[in-house]
PDB file of C-alpha atoms in Angstrom:
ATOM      1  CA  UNK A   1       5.766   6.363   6.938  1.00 55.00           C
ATOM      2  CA  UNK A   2       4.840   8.871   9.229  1.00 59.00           C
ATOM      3  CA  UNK A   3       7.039  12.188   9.003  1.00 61.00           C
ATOM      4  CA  UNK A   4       4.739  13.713  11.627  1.00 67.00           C
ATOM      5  CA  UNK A   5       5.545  11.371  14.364  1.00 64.00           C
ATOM      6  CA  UNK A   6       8.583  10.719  13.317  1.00 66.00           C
ATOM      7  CA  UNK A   7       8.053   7.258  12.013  1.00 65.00           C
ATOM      8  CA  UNK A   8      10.739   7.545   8.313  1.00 66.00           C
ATOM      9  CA  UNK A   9      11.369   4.325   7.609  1.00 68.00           C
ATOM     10  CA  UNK A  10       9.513   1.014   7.831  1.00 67.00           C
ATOM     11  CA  UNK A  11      10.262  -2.820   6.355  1.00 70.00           C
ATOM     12  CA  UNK A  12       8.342  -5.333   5.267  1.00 72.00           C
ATOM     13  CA  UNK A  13       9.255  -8.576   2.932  1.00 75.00           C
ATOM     14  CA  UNK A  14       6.318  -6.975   0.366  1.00 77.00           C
ATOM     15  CA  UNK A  15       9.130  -5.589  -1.746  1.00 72.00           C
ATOM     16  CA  UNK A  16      10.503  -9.191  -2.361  1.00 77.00           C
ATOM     17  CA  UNK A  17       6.559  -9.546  -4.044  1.00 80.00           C
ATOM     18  CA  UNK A  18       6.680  -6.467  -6.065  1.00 78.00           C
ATOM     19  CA  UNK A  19       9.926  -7.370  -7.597  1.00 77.00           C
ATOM     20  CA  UNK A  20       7.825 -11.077  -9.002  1.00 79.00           C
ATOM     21  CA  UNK A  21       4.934  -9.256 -10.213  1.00 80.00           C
ATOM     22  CA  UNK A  22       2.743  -5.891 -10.184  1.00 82.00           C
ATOM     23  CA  UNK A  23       1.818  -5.134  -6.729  1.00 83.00           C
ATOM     24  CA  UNK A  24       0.232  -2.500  -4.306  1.00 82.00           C
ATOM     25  CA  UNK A  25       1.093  -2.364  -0.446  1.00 79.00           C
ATOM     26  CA  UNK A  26      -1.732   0.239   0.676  1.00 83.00           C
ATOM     27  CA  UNK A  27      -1.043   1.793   3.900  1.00 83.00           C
ATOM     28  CA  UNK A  28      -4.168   4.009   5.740  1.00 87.00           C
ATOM     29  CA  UNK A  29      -4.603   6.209   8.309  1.00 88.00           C
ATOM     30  CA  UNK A  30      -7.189   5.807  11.424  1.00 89.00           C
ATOM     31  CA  UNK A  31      -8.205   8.467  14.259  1.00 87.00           C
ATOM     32  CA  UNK A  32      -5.805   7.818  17.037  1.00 87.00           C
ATOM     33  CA  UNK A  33      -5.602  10.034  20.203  1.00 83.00           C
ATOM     34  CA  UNK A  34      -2.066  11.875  21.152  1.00 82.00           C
ATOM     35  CA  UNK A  35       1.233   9.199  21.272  1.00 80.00           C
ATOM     36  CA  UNK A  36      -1.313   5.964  19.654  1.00 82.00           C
ATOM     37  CA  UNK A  37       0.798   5.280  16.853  1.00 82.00           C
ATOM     38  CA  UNK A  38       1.887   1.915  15.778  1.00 82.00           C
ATOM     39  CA  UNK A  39       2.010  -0.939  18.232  1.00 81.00           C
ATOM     40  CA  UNK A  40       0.916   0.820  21.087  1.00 87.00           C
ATOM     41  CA  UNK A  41      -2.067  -0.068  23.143  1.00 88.00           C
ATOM     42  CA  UNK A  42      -3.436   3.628  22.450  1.00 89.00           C
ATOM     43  CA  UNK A  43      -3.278   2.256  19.189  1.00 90.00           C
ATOM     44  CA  UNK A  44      -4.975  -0.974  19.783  1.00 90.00           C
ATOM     45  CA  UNK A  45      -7.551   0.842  21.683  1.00 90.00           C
ATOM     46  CA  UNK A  46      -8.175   3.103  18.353  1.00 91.00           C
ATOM     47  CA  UNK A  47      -7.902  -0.043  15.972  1.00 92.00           C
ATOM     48  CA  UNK A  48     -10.533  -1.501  17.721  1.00 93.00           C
ATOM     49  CA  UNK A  49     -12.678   1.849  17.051  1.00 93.00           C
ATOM     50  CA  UNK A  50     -15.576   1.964  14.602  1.00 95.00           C
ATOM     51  CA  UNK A  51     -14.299   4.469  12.928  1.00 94.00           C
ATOM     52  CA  UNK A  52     -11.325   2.528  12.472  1.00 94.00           C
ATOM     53  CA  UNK A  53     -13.350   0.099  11.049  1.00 95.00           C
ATOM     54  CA  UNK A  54     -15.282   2.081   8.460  1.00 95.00           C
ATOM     55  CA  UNK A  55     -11.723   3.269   7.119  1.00 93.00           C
ATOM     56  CA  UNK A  56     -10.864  -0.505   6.716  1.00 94.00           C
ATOM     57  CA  UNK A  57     -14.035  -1.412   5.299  1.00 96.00           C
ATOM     58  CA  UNK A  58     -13.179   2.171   2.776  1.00 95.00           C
ATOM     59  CA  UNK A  59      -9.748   0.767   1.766  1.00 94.00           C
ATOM     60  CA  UNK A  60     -10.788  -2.707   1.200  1.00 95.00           C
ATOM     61  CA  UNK A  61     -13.676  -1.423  -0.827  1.00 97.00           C
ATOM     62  CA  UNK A  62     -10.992   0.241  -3.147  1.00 95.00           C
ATOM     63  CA  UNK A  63      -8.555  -2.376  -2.983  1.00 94.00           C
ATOM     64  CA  UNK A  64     -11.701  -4.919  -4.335  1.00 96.00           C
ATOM     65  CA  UNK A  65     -12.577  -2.870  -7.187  1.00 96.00           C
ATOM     66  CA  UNK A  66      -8.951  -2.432  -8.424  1.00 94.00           C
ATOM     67  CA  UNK A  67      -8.421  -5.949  -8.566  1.00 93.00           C
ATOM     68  CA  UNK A  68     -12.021  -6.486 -10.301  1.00 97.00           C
ATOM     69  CA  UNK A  69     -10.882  -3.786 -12.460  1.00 97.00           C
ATOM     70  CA  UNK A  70      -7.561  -5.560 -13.290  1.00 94.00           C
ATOM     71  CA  UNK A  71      -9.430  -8.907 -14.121  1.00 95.00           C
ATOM     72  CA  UNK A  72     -12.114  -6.975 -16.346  1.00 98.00           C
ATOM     73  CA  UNK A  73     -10.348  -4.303 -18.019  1.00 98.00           C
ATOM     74  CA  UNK A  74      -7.728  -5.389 -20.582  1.00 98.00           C
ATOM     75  CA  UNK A  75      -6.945  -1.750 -21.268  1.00 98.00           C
ATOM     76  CA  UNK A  76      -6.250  -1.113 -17.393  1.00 96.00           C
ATOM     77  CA  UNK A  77      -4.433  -4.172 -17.018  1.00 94.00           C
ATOM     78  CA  UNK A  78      -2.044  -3.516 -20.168  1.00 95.00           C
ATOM     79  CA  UNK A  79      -1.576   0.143 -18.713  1.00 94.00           C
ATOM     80  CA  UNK A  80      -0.673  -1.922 -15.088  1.00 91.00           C
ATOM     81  CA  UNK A  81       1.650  -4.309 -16.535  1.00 91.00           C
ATOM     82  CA  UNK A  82       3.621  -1.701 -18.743  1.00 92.00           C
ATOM     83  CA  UNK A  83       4.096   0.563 -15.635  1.00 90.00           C
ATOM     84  CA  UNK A  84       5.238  -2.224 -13.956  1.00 88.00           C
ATOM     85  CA  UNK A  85       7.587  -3.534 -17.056  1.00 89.00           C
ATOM     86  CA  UNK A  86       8.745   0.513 -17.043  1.00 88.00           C
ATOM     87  CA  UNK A  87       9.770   0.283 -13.730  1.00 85.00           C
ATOM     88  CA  UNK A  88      11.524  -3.138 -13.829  1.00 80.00           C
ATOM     89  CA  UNK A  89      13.390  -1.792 -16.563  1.00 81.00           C
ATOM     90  CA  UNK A  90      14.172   1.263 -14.550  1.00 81.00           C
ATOM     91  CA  UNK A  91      15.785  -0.695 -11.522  1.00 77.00           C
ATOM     92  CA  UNK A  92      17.769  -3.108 -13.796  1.00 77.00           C
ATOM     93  CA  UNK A  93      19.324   0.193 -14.820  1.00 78.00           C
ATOM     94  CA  UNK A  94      20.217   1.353 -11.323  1.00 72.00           C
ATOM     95  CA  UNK A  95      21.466  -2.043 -10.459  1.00 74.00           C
ATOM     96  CA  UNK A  96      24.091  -2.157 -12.846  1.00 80.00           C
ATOM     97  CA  UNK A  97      22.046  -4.969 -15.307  1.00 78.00           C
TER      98      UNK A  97
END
């Protein structure tokens, strides 16, 4: 979601995966030039950037070390699972369950 450009809404099937189990869908900015958002060859041009890359290889980095984190860290995954059970409980509410 990009209010800036104008981009205020996007879809994806992810949310059919968060509602099975704790998830994350990361999204990250790159250095684009003027009008090179989204699935525009401005944009493919910038993807393909190395700076584009290092902000990848940045995210990834994080996204690794979460999931380590989740595997080694009973404490963090207990504090994972009960946001996630919090929030379950949360939409059941709002859905009428």
């Amino acid at each position: 979601i990009d209010y800036e450009w104008g981009i205020k809404n996007a879809s994806t099937d992810f949310g059919d995966v968060c509602y099975a189990l704790p998830s994350l869908h990361p999204g990250f900015a790159i250095p684009t030039i003027e009008n090179g958002g989204n699935h525009t060859s401005a944009f493919e041009t910038s993807a393909a950037s190395l700076e584009a890359h290092y902000a990848c290889l940045d995210v990834t980095k994080a996204l690794a070390a979460t999931g380590i984190r989740v595997l080694i860290d009973d404490v963090f995954f207990s504090e994972v699972k009960k946001a996630y059970d919090n929030d379950a409980e949360i939409q059941d509410f709002f859905a009428g369950k």
